[in-house]
XYZ file of C-alpha atoms in Angstrom:
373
model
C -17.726 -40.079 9.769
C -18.954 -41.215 13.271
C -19.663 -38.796 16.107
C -16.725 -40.541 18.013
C -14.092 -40.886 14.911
C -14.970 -36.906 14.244
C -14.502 -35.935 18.770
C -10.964 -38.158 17.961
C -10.053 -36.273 15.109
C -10.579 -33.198 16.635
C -8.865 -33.353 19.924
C -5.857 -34.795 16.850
C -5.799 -31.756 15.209
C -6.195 -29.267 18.800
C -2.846 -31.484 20.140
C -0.976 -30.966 17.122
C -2.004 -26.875 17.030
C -0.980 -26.864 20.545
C 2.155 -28.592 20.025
C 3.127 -26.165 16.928
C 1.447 -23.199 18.365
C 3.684 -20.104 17.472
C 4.619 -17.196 19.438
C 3.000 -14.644 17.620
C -0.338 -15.574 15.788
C -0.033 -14.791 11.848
C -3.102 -14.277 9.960
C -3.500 -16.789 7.487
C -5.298 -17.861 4.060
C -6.109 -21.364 3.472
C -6.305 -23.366 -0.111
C -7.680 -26.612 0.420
C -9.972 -29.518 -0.848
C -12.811 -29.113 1.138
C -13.705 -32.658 1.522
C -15.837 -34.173 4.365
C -13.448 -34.138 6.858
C -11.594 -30.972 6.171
C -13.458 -29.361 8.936
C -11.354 -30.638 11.658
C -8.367 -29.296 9.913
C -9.867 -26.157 9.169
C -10.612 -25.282 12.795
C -6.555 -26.368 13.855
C -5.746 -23.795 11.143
C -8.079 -20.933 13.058
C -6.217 -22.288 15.985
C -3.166 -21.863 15.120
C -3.767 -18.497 12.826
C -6.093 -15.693 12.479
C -8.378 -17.425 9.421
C -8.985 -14.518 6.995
C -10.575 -16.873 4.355
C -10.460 -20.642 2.946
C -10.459 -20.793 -0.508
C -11.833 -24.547 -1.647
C -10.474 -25.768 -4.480
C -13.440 -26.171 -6.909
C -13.495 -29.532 -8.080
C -13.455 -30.562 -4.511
C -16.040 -29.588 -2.502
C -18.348 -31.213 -0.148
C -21.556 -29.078 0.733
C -21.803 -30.600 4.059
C -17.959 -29.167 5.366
C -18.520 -25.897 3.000
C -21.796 -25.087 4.930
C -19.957 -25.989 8.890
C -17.070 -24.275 7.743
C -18.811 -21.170 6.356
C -20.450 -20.985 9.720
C -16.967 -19.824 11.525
C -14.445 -18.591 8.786
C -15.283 -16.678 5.451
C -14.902 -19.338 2.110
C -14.175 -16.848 -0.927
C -13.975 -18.768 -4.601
C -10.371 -19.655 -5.947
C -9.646 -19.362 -9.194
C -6.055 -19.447 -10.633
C -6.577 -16.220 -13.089
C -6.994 -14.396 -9.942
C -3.982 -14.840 -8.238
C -2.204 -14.471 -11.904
C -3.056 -10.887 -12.020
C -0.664 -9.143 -9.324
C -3.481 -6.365 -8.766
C -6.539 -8.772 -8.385
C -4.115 -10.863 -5.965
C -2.707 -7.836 -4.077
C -6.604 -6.251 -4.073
C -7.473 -9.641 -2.514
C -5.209 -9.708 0.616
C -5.018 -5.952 1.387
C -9.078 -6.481 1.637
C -8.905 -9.722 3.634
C -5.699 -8.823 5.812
C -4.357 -5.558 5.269
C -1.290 -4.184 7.978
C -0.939 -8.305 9.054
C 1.319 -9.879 8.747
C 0.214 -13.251 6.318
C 0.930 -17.078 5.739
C -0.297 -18.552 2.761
C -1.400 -22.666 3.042
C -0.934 -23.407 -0.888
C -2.196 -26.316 -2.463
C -1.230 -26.448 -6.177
C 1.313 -23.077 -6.593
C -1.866 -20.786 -7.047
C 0.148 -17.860 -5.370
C 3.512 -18.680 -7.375
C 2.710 -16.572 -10.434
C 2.204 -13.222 -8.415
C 4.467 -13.700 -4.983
C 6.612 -11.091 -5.978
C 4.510 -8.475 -6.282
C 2.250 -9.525 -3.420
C 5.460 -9.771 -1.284
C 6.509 -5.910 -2.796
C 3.621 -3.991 -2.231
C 1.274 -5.518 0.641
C 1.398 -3.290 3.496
C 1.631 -6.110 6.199
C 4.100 -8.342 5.643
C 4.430 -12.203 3.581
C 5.734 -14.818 6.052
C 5.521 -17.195 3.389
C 4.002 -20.034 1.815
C 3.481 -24.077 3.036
C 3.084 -25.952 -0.222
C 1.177 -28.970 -0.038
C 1.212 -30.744 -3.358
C 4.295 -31.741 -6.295
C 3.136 -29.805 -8.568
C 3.133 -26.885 -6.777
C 6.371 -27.416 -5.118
C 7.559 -27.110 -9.102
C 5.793 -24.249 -9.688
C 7.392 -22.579 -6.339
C 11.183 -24.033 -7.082
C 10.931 -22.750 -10.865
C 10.202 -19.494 -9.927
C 13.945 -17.234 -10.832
C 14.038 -15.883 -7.490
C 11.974 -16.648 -4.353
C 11.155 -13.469 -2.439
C 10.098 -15.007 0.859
C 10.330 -18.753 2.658
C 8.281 -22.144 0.587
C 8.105 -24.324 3.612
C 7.516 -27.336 0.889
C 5.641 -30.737 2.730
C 5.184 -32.348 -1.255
C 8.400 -34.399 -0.151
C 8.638 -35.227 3.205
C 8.462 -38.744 4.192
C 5.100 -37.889 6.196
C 3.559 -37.886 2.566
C 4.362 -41.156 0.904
C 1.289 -43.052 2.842
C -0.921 -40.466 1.010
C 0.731 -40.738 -2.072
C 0.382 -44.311 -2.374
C -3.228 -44.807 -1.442
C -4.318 -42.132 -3.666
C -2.159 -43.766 -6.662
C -4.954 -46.929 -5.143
C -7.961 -44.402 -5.118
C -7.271 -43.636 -8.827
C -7.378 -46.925 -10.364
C -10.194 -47.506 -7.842
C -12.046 -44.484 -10.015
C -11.111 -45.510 -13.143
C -12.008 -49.016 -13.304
C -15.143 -48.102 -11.489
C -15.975 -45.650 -14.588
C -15.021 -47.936 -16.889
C -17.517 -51.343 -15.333
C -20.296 -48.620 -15.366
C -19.738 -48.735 -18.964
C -19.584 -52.633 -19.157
C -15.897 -52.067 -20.063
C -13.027 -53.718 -17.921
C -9.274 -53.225 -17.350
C -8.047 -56.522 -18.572
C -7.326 -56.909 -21.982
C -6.942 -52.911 -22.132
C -2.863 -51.826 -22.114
C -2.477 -49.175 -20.024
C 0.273 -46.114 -20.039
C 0.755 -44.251 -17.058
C 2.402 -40.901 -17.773
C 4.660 -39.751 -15.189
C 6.520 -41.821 -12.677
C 6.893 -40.548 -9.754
C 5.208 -41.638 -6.128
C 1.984 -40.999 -7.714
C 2.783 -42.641 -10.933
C 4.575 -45.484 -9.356
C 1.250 -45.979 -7.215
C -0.497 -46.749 -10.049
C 2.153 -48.544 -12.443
C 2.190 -51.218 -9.472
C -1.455 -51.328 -8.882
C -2.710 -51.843 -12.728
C 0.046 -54.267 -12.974
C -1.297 -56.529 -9.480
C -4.418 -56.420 -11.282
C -2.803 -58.080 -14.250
C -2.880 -55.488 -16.831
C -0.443 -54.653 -18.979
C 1.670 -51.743 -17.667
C 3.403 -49.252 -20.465
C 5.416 -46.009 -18.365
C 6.741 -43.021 -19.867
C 8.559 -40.277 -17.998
C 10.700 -36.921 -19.157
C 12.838 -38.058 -16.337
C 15.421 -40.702 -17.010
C 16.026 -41.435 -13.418
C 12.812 -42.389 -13.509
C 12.669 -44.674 -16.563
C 15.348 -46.244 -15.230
C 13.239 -47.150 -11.745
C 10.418 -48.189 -13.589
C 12.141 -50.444 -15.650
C 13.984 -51.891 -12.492
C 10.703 -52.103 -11.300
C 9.613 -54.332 -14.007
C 7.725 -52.461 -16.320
C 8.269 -51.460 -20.223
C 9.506 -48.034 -20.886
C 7.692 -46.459 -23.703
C 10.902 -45.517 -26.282
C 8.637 -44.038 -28.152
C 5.825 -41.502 -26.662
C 3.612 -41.127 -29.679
C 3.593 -45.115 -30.581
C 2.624 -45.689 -26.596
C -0.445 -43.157 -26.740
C -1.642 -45.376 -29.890
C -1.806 -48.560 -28.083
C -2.758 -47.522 -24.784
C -6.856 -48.438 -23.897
C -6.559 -46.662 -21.243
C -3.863 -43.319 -19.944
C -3.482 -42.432 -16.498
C -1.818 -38.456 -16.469
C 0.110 -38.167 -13.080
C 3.256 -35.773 -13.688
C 1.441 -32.177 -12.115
C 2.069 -30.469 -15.059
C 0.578 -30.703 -18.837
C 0.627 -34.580 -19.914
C -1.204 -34.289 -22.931
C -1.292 -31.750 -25.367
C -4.012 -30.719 -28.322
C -1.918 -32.445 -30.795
C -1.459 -35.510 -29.036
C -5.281 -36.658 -28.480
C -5.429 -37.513 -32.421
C -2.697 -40.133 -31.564
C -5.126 -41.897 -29.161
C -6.243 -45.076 -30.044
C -9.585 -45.711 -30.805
C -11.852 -46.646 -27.519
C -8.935 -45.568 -25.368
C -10.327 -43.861 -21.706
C -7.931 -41.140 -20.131
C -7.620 -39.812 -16.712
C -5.895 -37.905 -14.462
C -4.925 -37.446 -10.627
C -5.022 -33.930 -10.814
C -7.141 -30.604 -12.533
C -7.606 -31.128 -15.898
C -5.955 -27.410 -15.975
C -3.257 -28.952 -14.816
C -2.609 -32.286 -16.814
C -4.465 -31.682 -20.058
C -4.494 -28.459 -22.373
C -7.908 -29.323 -23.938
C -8.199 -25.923 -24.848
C -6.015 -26.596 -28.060
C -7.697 -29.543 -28.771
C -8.762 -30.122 -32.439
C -12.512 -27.938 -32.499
C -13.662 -30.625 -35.162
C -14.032 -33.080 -31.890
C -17.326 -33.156 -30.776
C -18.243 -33.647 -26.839
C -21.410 -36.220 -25.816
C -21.998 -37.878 -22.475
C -20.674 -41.795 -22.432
C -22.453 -42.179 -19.185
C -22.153 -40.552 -15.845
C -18.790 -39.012 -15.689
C -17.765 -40.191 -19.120
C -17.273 -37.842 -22.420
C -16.958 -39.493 -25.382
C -14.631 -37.585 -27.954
C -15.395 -38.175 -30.862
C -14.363 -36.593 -34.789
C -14.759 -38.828 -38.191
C -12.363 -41.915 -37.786
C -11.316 -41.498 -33.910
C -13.192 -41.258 -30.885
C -11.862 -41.519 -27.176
C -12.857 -41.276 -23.571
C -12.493 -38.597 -20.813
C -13.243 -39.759 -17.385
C -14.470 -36.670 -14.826
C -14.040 -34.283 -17.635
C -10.164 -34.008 -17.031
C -10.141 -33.661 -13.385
C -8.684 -35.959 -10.581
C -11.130 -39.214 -11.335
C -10.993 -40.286 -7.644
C -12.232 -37.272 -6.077
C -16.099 -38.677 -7.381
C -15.321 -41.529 -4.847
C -14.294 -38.920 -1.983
C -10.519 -39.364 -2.850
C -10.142 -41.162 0.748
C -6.770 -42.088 1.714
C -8.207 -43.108 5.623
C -6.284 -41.473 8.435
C -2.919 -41.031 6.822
C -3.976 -37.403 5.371
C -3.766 -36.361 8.710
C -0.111 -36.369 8.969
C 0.026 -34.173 6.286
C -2.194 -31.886 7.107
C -0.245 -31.888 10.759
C 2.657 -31.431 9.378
C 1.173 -28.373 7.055
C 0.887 -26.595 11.126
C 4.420 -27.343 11.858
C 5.246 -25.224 8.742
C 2.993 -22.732 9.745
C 5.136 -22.253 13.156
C 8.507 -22.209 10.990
C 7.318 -19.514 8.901
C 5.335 -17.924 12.371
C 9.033 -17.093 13.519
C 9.958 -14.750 10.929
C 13.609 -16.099 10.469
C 13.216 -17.588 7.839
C 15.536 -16.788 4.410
C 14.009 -16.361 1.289
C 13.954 -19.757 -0.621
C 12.680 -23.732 -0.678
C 12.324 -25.086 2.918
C 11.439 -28.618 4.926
C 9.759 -29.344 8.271
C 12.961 -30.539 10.469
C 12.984 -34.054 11.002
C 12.242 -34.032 14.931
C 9.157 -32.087 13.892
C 7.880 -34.940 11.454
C 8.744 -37.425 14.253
C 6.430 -35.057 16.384
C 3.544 -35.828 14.231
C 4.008 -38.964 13.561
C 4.350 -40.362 17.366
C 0.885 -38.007 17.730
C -0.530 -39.624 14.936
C 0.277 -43.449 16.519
C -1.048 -42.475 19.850
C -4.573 -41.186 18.205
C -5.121 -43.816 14.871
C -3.432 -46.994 15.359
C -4.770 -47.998 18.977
């Protein structure tokens, strides 16, 4: 990033921490992707919050923004077990924050598992929780009985630029993975598992490239889109892994199983748009499958008979190309602060929440004025 595109982006971010500046500063803990421009967004957070720590999300970490980050705000490792375990989690905040009272910036659900207790026996007090991401919006709206506010941003309008571009940045990844190989996505069917924005993203991209598009989808709302939309419907899930050459995994929660990579076919290359913890349980996979580098980023699979290809060993495949969706992340992240505020007031019920609309329309007319002069 220039010197000038990084002054812009800051003076962004202080605007929008102005503009949704709360009453009452709550400390705060941040999950993010630490990516090269995170920075900016990291220092409206400390604006807007006390910062007690940012917890980067492993697979996406640049050692540039870790390094200026780490120079102002404590970065403590995330890991999901953690923040399974009520007393690790608990532990955690009481040593970070104890008496405050706390918002938690979620990207992927990682508090879910242990809110309750962390909302029952802290001795400050939980605000609540901004959810970034679909997946953990599921995790957050499955849980039996939400003890504090979910300020949700995985569906606001705000997001669908993002969503779109990094359904591009995938199939960007992929086919860039596969050339390196001397392989190509023509002549390859592809299946895309899950169809929503993500999925839809990349259903319409594969297909503008001319490559045969196959979609499957739990949801039958969503079938039914997709096949308005032109493409087959797998009937059949089992018959579309074996004649897929290559599976894209976008539905946020476990796309393939152990039993199903057997079912691949031959050659076949499979990747995903989020953690491989997430999308694929290759813990249960068959142990008589043995693991060799295919070339950088590539794992070949491979037992007597059947072999198959894992792009970025599970994890999102575009994050090796910086996962860059331009300036459109920023309304996200913007609109992540406006949460912050909602939660900041304290009034909040106990439950799944949205930004309100004239807040989003806040953001976005900031947005205009700064990145499309």
């Amino acid at each position: 990033m220039e010197q000038f595109e990084r002054a812009s982006l800051d003076a962004y971010f202080q605007r929008i921490a102005a503009e949704f500046a709360p009453a009452e500063r709550p400390a705060s803990f941040l999950i993010t992707h630490l990516l090269s421009e995170r920075p900016s967004f990291v220092q409206a957070v400390a604006q807007q919050t006390t910062l007690r720590a940012v917890l980067p999300k492993p697979k996406s970490i640049d050692a540039g923004a870790r390094r200026e980050v780490e120079r102002s705000v404590q970065c403590d490792p995330l890991s999901r077990d953690t923040f399974e375990d009520p007393e690790l989690t608990v532990d955690y905040v009481e040593a970070r924050a104890a008496g405050h009272a706390v918002v938690l910036l979620d990207v992927g659900g990682y508090f879910a598992p242990t809110l309750d207790a962390l909302c029952d026996r802290f001795s400050g007090r939980i605000l609540g929780v901004v959810e970034d991401t679909e997946n953990g919006h599921k995790r957050y709206a499955e849980c039996e009985k939400l003890p504090c506010p979910v300020v949700s941003v995985a569906r606001s309008p705000l997001k669908d630029p993002e969503d779109f571009l990094v359904g591009q940045s995938v199939v960007f990844s992929a086919e860039a993975l596969m050339r390196s190989r001397s392989d190509i996505l023509h002549g390859r069917p592809a299946l895309v598992i899950g169809f929503g924005k993500l999925g839809s993203s990349i259903a319409r991209l594969l297909h503008a490239k001319g490559v045969q598009v196959t979609v499957y989808d739990i949801d039958p709302v969503r079938r039914t889109q997709a096949l308005s939309q032109g493409f087959t419907v797998a009937r059949d899930r089992d018959a579309a892994l074996n004649g897929a050459g290559l599976v894209l995994c976008a539905t946020g929660s476990v796309s393939l199983r152990g039993e199903d990579f057997p079912r691949l076919r031959n050659g076949a290359y499979v990747a995903t748009v989020t953690s491989s913890e997430d999308e694929l349980d290759l813990d249960s996979l068959p142990t008589i499958y043995q693991r060799t580098p295919a070339g950088e980023h590539v794992t070949r699979y491979q037992t007597t008979g059947h072999y198959f290809y894992l792009l970025n060993g599970g994890n999102a495949v575009n994050f090796l190309h910086g996962a860059s969706v331009g300036p459109f992340i920023y309304l996200v992240q913007a609109e992540i602060l406006a949460g912050v505020r909602m939660l900041a007031r304290g009034d909040l019920g106990p439950g799944m929440h949205e930004v309100p609309a004239s807040d989003r329309t806040t953001v976005a007319a900031t947005w205009l004025n700064y990145f499309n002069r």
